[in-house]
GROMACS .gro file of C-alpha atoms in nm:
model
  173
    1MET     CA    1  -4.299  -0.713  -2.389
    2LYS     CA    2  -4.318  -0.420  -2.147
    3HIS     CA    3  -4.385  -0.182  -2.435
    4SER     CA    4  -4.664  -0.408  -2.573
    5VAL     CA    5  -4.844  -0.402  -2.233
    6LEU     CA    6  -4.803  -0.027  -2.204
    7LEU     CA    7  -4.944   0.024  -2.549
    8ILE     CA    8  -5.246  -0.202  -2.481
    9LEU     CA    9  -5.311  -0.009  -2.152
   10LEU     CA   10  -5.292   0.323  -2.325
   11LEU     CA   11  -5.517   0.226  -2.618
   12THR     CA   12  -5.786   0.072  -2.383
   13SER     CA   13  -5.781   0.377  -2.159
   14TYR     CA   14  -5.800   0.605  -2.464
   15ALA     CA   15  -6.128   0.440  -2.566
   16SER     CA   16  -6.287   0.476  -2.230
   17ILE     CA   17  -6.240   0.851  -2.188
   18ALA     CA   18  -6.551   1.017  -2.053
   19ALA     CA   19  -6.709   1.342  -2.174
   20ILE     CA   20  -6.554   1.665  -2.044
   21TYR     CA   21  -6.773   1.951  -1.942
   22GLN     CA   22  -6.685   2.329  -1.918
   23TRP     CA   23  -6.865   2.607  -1.728
   24THR     CA   24  -6.795   2.946  -1.568
   25ASP     CA   25  -6.907   3.017  -1.216
   26GLU     CA   26  -7.033   3.342  -1.058
   27GLN     CA   27  -6.675   3.464  -0.985
   28GLY     CA   28  -6.583   3.422  -1.348
   29ILE     CA   29  -6.371   3.116  -1.294
   30THR     CA   30  -6.379   2.860  -1.568
   31HIS     CA   31  -6.412   2.496  -1.455
   32PHE     CA   32  -6.355   2.163  -1.639
   33SER     CA   33  -6.483   1.838  -1.518
   34ASP     CA   34  -6.586   1.488  -1.625
   35ASP     CA   35  -6.834   1.467  -1.337
   36GLU     CA   36  -7.192   1.414  -1.438
   37SER     CA   37  -7.320   1.635  -1.147
   38LYS     CA   38  -7.221   1.951  -1.328
   39PRO     CA   39  -7.427   2.276  -1.322
   40GLU     CA   40  -7.690   2.332  -1.595
   41SER     CA   41  -7.478   2.594  -1.762
   42ALA     CA   42  -7.205   2.339  -1.839
   43THR     CA   43  -7.148   2.249  -2.193
   44GLU     CA   44  -6.976   1.939  -2.319
   45ILE     CA   45  -6.654   2.018  -2.501
   46ASP     CA   46  -6.495   1.813  -2.772
   47VAL     CA   47  -6.157   1.699  -2.659
   48LYS     CA   48  -5.941   1.558  -2.939
   49LEU     CA   49  -5.690   1.316  -2.789
   50THR     CA   50  -5.419   1.162  -2.995
   51PRO     CA   51  -5.279   0.836  -2.872
   52PRO     CA   52  -4.903   0.843  -2.827
   53SER     CA   53  -4.679   0.714  -3.102
   54ILE     CA   54  -4.483   0.390  -3.057
   55ALA     CA   55  -4.161   0.583  -3.085
   56SER     CA   56  -4.253   0.810  -2.794
   57LEU     CA   57  -4.327   0.500  -2.583
   58THR     CA   58  -4.005   0.321  -2.656
   59GLN     CA   59  -3.779   0.624  -2.624
   60SER     CA   60  -3.724   0.686  -2.255
   61ARG     CA   61  -3.538   1.025  -2.280
   62THR     CA   62  -3.368   1.261  -2.514
   63PRO     CA   63  -2.995   1.205  -2.605
   64GLU     CA   64  -2.908   1.519  -2.424
   65ALA     CA   65  -3.049   1.389  -2.093
   66SER     CA   66  -2.883   1.057  -2.155
   67ALA     CA   67  -2.541   1.219  -2.187
   68ALA     CA   68  -2.585   1.434  -1.881
   69ASN     CA   69  -2.710   1.156  -1.653
   70PRO     CA   70  -2.592   0.813  -1.757
   71SER     CA   71  -2.823   0.531  -1.657
   72ILE     CA   72  -2.719   0.200  -1.527
   73THR     CA   73  -2.758   0.059  -1.878
   74ASP     CA   74  -2.522   0.325  -2.008
   75ILE     CA   75  -2.257   0.237  -1.745
   76ALA     CA   76  -2.127  -0.053  -1.949
   77GLU     CA   77  -2.032   0.188  -2.223
   78ILE     CA   78  -1.807   0.393  -1.996
   79ALA     CA   79  -1.451   0.269  -2.007
   80ILE     CA   80  -1.335   0.201  -1.661
   81GLY     CA   81  -1.022   0.034  -1.536
   82ILE     CA   82  -0.935  -0.122  -1.204
   83SER     CA   83  -0.609  -0.248  -1.065
   84ILE     CA   84  -0.476  -0.362  -0.733
   85HIS     CA   85  -0.236  -0.094  -0.596
   86SER     CA   86  -0.128  -0.295  -0.292
   87PRO     CA   87  -0.024  -0.562  -0.217
   88VAL     CA   88   0.179  -0.621  -0.530
   89ASP     CA   89   0.206  -0.947  -0.712
   90GLN     CA   90   0.431  -1.207  -0.546
   91GLN     CA   91   0.449  -1.013  -0.225
   92THR     CA   92   0.500  -1.183   0.115
   93LEU     CA   93   0.265  -1.059   0.384
   94ARG     CA   94   0.318  -1.124   0.755
   95SER     CA   95   0.015  -1.138   0.987
   96ASN     CA   96  -0.055  -1.386   1.269
   97SER     CA   97  -0.430  -1.303   1.248
   98GLY     CA   98  -0.449  -1.331   0.871
   99ASP     CA   99  -0.509  -0.958   0.807
  100ILE     CA  100  -0.475  -0.832   0.446
  101THR     CA  101  -0.521  -0.467   0.342
  102LEU     CA  102  -0.591  -0.433  -0.032
  103SER     CA  103  -0.596  -0.096  -0.209
  104ALA     CA  104  -0.757  -0.047  -0.552
  105THR     CA  105  -0.684   0.208  -0.817
  106LEU     CA  106  -0.969   0.316  -1.053
  107SER     CA  107  -0.921   0.490  -1.388
  108THR     CA  108  -1.235   0.706  -1.319
  109THR     CA  109  -1.479   0.757  -1.044
  110LEU     CA  110  -1.704   0.463  -0.976
  111ALA     CA  111  -2.046   0.539  -1.116
  112TYR     CA  112  -2.370   0.505  -0.923
  113GLY     CA  113  -2.489   0.140  -0.931
  114LEU     CA  114  -2.142  -0.010  -0.953
  115ASN     CA  115  -1.958  -0.200  -0.681
  116MET     CA  116  -1.614  -0.352  -0.647
  117ARG     CA  117  -1.600  -0.719  -0.574
  118LEU     CA  118  -1.298  -0.878  -0.402
  119LEU     CA  119  -1.225  -1.240  -0.495
  120ILE     CA  120  -0.977  -1.436  -0.274
  121ASP     CA  121  -0.876  -1.765  -0.439
  122GLY     CA  122  -1.160  -1.722  -0.695
  123VAL     CA  123  -1.427  -1.697  -0.423
  124THR     CA  124  -1.621  -1.371  -0.363
  125HIS     CA  125  -1.507  -1.229  -0.029
  126SER     CA  126  -1.690  -0.894  -0.018
  127GLU     CA  127  -1.840  -0.611  -0.226
  128GLN     CA  128  -1.817  -0.240  -0.160
  129ILE     CA  129  -1.764   0.100  -0.317
  130ASP     CA  130  -1.466   0.199  -0.103
  131THR     CA  131  -1.125   0.154  -0.273
  132GLN     CA  132  -0.965  -0.010   0.043
  133PHE     CA  133  -1.054  -0.363   0.153
  134ASN     CA  134  -0.958  -0.479   0.504
  135VAL     CA  135  -0.977  -0.853   0.522
  136SER     CA  136  -0.922  -1.058   0.839
  137GLY     CA  137  -0.891  -1.432   0.909
  138VAL     CA  138  -0.720  -1.534   0.585
  139PRO     CA  139  -0.539  -1.862   0.644
  140ILE     CA  140  -0.162  -1.878   0.615
  141GLY     CA  141  -0.053  -1.975   0.264
  142THR     CA  142  -0.055  -1.876  -0.097
  143HIS     CA  143  -0.360  -1.681  -0.215
  144THR     CA  144  -0.475  -1.518  -0.538
  145LEU     CA  145  -0.643  -1.179  -0.523
  146GLN     CA  146  -0.855  -1.010  -0.791
  147LEU     CA  147  -1.094  -0.715  -0.807
  148LYS     CA  148  -1.396  -0.685  -1.034
  149ILE     CA  149  -1.633  -0.400  -1.101
  150ILE     CA  150  -1.992  -0.521  -1.122
  151ASP     CA  151  -2.323  -0.357  -1.197
  152HIS     CA  152  -2.648  -0.405  -1.003
  153LEU     CA  153  -2.720  -0.720  -1.190
  154GLY     CA  154  -2.389  -0.877  -1.113
  155LYS     CA  155  -2.249  -0.831  -1.468
  156VAL     CA  156  -1.874  -0.775  -1.469
  157ILE     CA  157  -1.779  -0.441  -1.612
  158ALA     CA  158  -1.404  -0.460  -1.550
  159SER     CA  159  -1.151  -0.681  -1.385
  160SER     CA  160  -0.807  -0.636  -1.232
  161GLU     CA  161  -0.518  -0.868  -1.307
  162LEU     CA  162  -0.486  -1.174  -1.082
  163ILE     CA  163  -0.218  -1.133  -0.824
  164THR     CA  164  -0.052  -1.390  -0.590
  165VAL     CA  165   0.033  -1.311  -0.231
  166TYR     CA  166   0.204  -1.528   0.030
  167LEU     CA  167   0.068  -1.497   0.388
  168HIS     CA  168   0.312  -1.597   0.668
  169ARG     CA  169   0.318  -1.563   1.048
  170PHE     CA  170   0.557  -1.344   1.236
  171LYS     CA  171   0.840  -1.543   1.392
  172ALA     CA  172   1.000  -1.449   1.724
  173ASN     CA  173   1.368  -1.502   1.743
   0.00000   0.00000   0.00000
């Protein structure tokens, strides 16, 4: 649809091109203009314009440029892995205030436009690009943690394994 609209705009603007005039002033400088208030010495020149091809309108860049600078649409093709480094699965954490520090490990650098999403018990807690999440106020009990890499549209690119942690209070003896 976008390409159709662009093609229609280009073809209609192509048909409405005004005459181009050329003249040389007293200092020997050649001027070009489409302005009707030109000097009498100006001559109309025949400009042959060729409308762009459909292929040039639909191809946004060369393959070399695409390889050098991956766009957000290319990001999905880049293999990336994510895992939770700490805490480990089945670990008991002790915190009276419900603090959890989660560290992620990535297989490659996080590309521009991607975020990491932390899910606690299947609910999105936060999104960021930093590999360390500091969470407060998690209630005491059993919780599942998972990380997902998402693009700017919210599409999941990669997911970590689901881990279970047990959050307990410190006890004074």
